[in-house]
Amino acid sequence: MDTHVYIDLFAGCGGLSLGLHNAGWKGLFAIEKNKDAFHTFKYNLIDKLKHFDWPDWLPVINHDINEVLKNYGPHLYSLQGKISLAVGGPPCQGFSSAGRRNENDERNKLVNSYIEFIKIVRPRNIFLENVQGFTFGFKNNKGVGKPYSLEVEDRLKELGYQTKGMIVDFADYGIPQRRKRFILIGSLDFDPQSFFEDLIKNRDDFLHAKGMKMGIILKEAISDLLRSNGVAECPDSVGFKSGIYSDSTSKYQQLMRKGK
């Protein structure tokens, strides 16, 4: 296979895959349980962009990762040595400080499924993203437990991966909100510390090339969505109104409209 082939785990509607598409990577397949999210993913990245070389053995539908592990084990083992990158992170709801932050949330157990998938496929590199709360231990009757972030790092190290995790604030990279996320890089080939060093070193050039800056404010992002711009009948939901875009009023809005 090509050296830039990846698999997207817990893919959602395809944010990470879209970024990798724009960066010149090629997807093999993606796993996403939610039917609606996968419908959006399929429409944009599979049907429209033809971004995936989807294998014949895996139906092009929404999948639970545990069902994939159970039903397609031999096919997954056959991918060892052929996958450059696995991206995505287990669902964050149980870890998020914005929600109930529940250690007993069933979705937290998907961390184990994630590790099992990595163990079987053995991608050369790993990119895991999760909320900042992933790095905080849950309180229990013995004090504070081990953070899931450290648990994942330790288990990846047992599989032979070098690892490095950091909190990254995506507001520093042109996102119009304070959005701190835990990023974990794992690799069989290189020291992951260099990823974060390059990320910071190339930030200014990246923003300049996009015509952006650090600290984009909300007005620059969505002032073209104001109700005062007008409304129209919604084409696919009877009885609802759709907003009308104004002309773009910022470089950020111009960037978001590219390719539309």
XYZ file of C-alpha atoms in Angstrom:
260
model
C 0.000 0.000 0.000
C 0.926 3.656 -0.348
C 2.901 5.084 2.566
C 0.141 7.608 3.382
C -2.767 5.263 4.127
C -4.805 5.666 7.307
C -7.852 4.348 9.161
C -10.270 6.676 10.980
C -11.666 5.317 14.268
C -14.723 6.875 15.957
C -14.848 9.013 12.809
C -17.923 11.123 13.545
C -19.002 13.095 10.493
C -15.426 13.245 9.173
C -13.514 16.252 10.484
C -10.172 14.469 10.836
C -10.598 12.635 7.541
C -11.331 15.885 5.713
C -8.127 17.386 7.087
C -6.134 14.343 6.011
C -7.751 14.470 2.570
C -6.683 18.097 2.213
C -3.159 17.111 3.326
C -2.833 14.469 0.601
C -3.473 11.302 2.613
C -5.672 8.404 1.479
C -8.188 6.643 3.701
C -8.701 2.884 3.752
C -11.878 2.769 5.852
C -13.557 4.431 8.836
C -15.490 3.166 11.839
C -18.393 5.198 13.188
C -21.362 3.745 15.100
C -23.849 6.623 14.794
C -25.964 6.164 11.682
C -26.606 9.866 11.048
C -22.963 10.836 11.519
C -21.853 8.107 9.132
C -24.466 9.172 6.580
C -22.857 12.621 6.499
C -19.383 11.051 6.441
C -20.302 8.808 3.508
C -21.910 11.570 1.473
C -18.983 13.962 1.758
C -15.877 11.783 1.898
C -16.807 8.494 0.222
C -19.388 9.405 -2.411
C -18.365 12.964 -3.241
C -14.595 13.116 -2.678
C -13.843 9.416 -3.408
C -11.353 9.651 -0.550
C -11.409 6.004 0.593
C -10.160 2.786 -0.992
C -12.750 0.887 1.013
C -12.004 -2.865 1.280
C -14.513 -5.327 -0.187
C -14.742 -7.283 3.081
C -16.194 -4.387 5.098
C -19.711 -3.107 4.247
C -19.843 0.646 3.665
C -22.190 1.334 6.571
C -21.997 2.572 10.162
C -20.158 0.095 12.411
C -19.614 -0.500 16.121
C -15.882 -1.004 16.668
C -16.556 -4.036 18.862
C -18.549 -5.683 16.082
C -15.714 -5.016 13.633
C -13.225 -6.580 16.046
C -15.490 -9.594 16.521
C -16.481 -10.219 12.896
C -13.453 -9.147 10.851
C -10.462 -10.214 12.950
C -8.581 -12.100 10.179
C -8.977 -9.173 7.786
C -7.688 -6.752 10.417
C -4.653 -8.937 11.134
C -3.883 -8.948 7.403
C -3.381 -5.165 7.566
C -0.332 -5.372 9.830
C 2.587 -3.535 8.241
C 0.321 -1.810 5.695
C -1.234 1.091 7.626
C 0.703 4.321 8.139
C -1.660 5.970 10.578
C -4.701 5.412 12.802
C -6.565 8.576 13.791
C -9.457 9.376 16.093
C -10.212 9.055 19.766
C -12.772 7.178 21.865
C -15.988 9.092 22.681
C -15.374 11.959 25.089
C -18.740 12.396 26.837
C -17.775 10.465 29.965
C -14.584 12.502 30.394
C -15.807 15.977 29.506
C -16.013 18.650 32.198
C -18.746 20.261 30.102
C -20.994 17.272 30.839
C -21.597 15.013 33.827
C -18.087 13.531 33.749
C -19.105 10.027 34.702
C -16.469 7.325 35.263
C -19.144 4.662 34.795
C -20.236 5.938 31.379
C -20.325 2.823 29.167
C -18.578 4.719 26.375
C -15.427 5.001 28.513
C -14.906 1.261 27.964
C -14.303 1.947 24.284
C -10.760 2.881 25.285
C -10.173 -0.870 25.614
C -11.634 -1.463 22.154
C -9.362 1.228 20.768
C -6.270 -0.420 22.267
C -7.370 -3.829 20.977
C -7.743 -2.437 17.456
C -4.260 -0.891 17.602
C -2.840 -4.160 18.935
C -4.271 -6.107 15.992
C -3.616 -3.693 13.100
C -0.373 -2.155 14.410
C -0.376 1.105 12.432
C 3.044 2.737 12.197
C 1.717 5.928 13.778
C -1.219 6.988 15.953
C -3.050 10.305 16.359
C -5.510 10.288 19.257
C -7.645 13.300 20.176
C -9.850 13.771 23.229
C -11.112 16.403 25.651
C -8.866 17.896 28.324
C -10.776 15.894 30.942
C -9.210 12.743 29.486
C -6.060 13.760 31.383
C -7.807 14.047 34.775
C -8.272 11.078 37.082
C -11.722 10.323 38.478
C -12.237 10.766 42.198
C -12.958 7.608 44.159
C -12.872 6.400 47.764
C -9.083 6.091 47.526
C -8.541 9.607 46.226
C -7.997 10.288 42.532
C -7.565 7.471 40.058
C -5.139 7.165 37.188
C -6.050 9.392 34.222
C -7.190 7.517 31.128
C -4.580 9.428 29.102
C -1.769 7.816 31.108
C -3.466 4.429 30.922
C -3.554 4.642 27.124
C 0.065 5.794 26.947
C 1.243 2.965 29.176
C -0.629 0.343 27.170
C 0.684 1.705 23.883
C 4.221 1.611 25.253
C 3.671 -2.050 26.093
C 2.882 -2.547 22.395
C 6.189 -0.945 21.408
C 5.032 2.593 20.639
C 6.862 5.742 21.638
C 4.266 8.210 22.941
C 3.852 11.872 23.757
C 0.665 13.617 24.862
C 0.009 17.347 25.170
C -2.875 19.775 25.610
C -3.228 21.912 22.476
C -5.418 25.034 22.342
C -6.748 25.200 18.783
C -7.506 28.896 19.212
C -3.774 29.286 18.551
C -4.277 27.738 15.109
C -7.146 29.826 13.769
C -10.208 28.328 15.490
C -12.612 31.055 16.750
C -13.024 29.618 20.252
C -10.906 28.471 23.175
C -10.776 24.780 22.321
C -8.272 22.834 24.403
C -7.845 19.216 23.401
C -5.563 16.396 24.473
C -3.483 15.157 21.540
C -1.553 11.902 21.845
C 0.970 10.865 19.220
C 2.253 7.303 19.144
C 4.859 5.969 16.747
C 6.876 2.869 15.969
C 9.242 4.986 13.854
C 10.063 8.359 15.450
C 10.101 10.379 18.665
C 6.602 11.945 18.924
C 8.055 14.979 20.703
C 9.147 16.209 17.278
C 5.503 16.365 16.150
C 4.668 18.990 18.762
C 7.903 20.888 18.115
C 7.046 21.080 14.410
C 3.454 22.043 15.217
C 4.597 25.117 17.134
C 7.449 25.944 14.744
C 5.181 25.931 11.688
C 2.203 27.685 13.280
C 2.899 31.221 12.052
C 3.611 30.088 8.482
C 0.427 27.991 8.513
C -1.732 30.893 9.674
C -0.113 33.276 7.188
C -0.709 30.864 4.292
C -4.399 30.648 5.241
C -4.750 34.402 5.694
C -5.606 33.864 9.355
C -4.306 34.909 12.739
C -4.363 33.815 16.351
C -7.333 35.040 18.349
C -10.121 35.093 15.752
C -13.250 36.499 17.388
C -16.806 35.216 17.038
C -17.911 38.128 14.846
C -15.232 37.312 12.288
C -16.480 33.723 12.192
C -20.275 33.948 11.992
C -21.399 37.545 11.349
C -22.556 36.333 7.907
C -25.190 34.184 9.683
C -27.105 36.978 11.429
C -30.894 36.822 11.166
C -30.842 40.402 9.933
C -29.304 39.082 6.717
C -32.706 37.599 5.883
C -34.430 34.202 5.878
C -36.029 31.912 3.320
C -38.263 28.844 3.349
C -36.241 25.790 4.364
C -35.913 23.503 1.304
C -35.998 20.219 3.257
C -37.985 20.942 6.462
C -41.524 22.232 5.978
C -42.471 25.042 8.356
C -38.891 26.044 9.132
C -36.821 28.949 7.886
C -33.274 28.917 6.550
C -30.865 31.766 7.121
C -29.431 33.655 4.185
C -25.690 34.241 4.078
C -24.487 37.793 3.663
C -21.347 38.522 1.690
C -18.249 37.405 3.582
C -16.906 40.140 5.826
C -13.666 38.557 7.078
C -10.771 36.473 5.815
C -11.980 33.622 8.005
C -15.375 33.582 6.289
C -13.696 33.707 2.886
C -11.565 30.710 3.840
C -14.579 28.725 5.076
C -16.349 29.307 1.740
C -13.542 27.963 -0.407
C -14.710 25.004 -2.452
C -18.389 25.776 -1.826
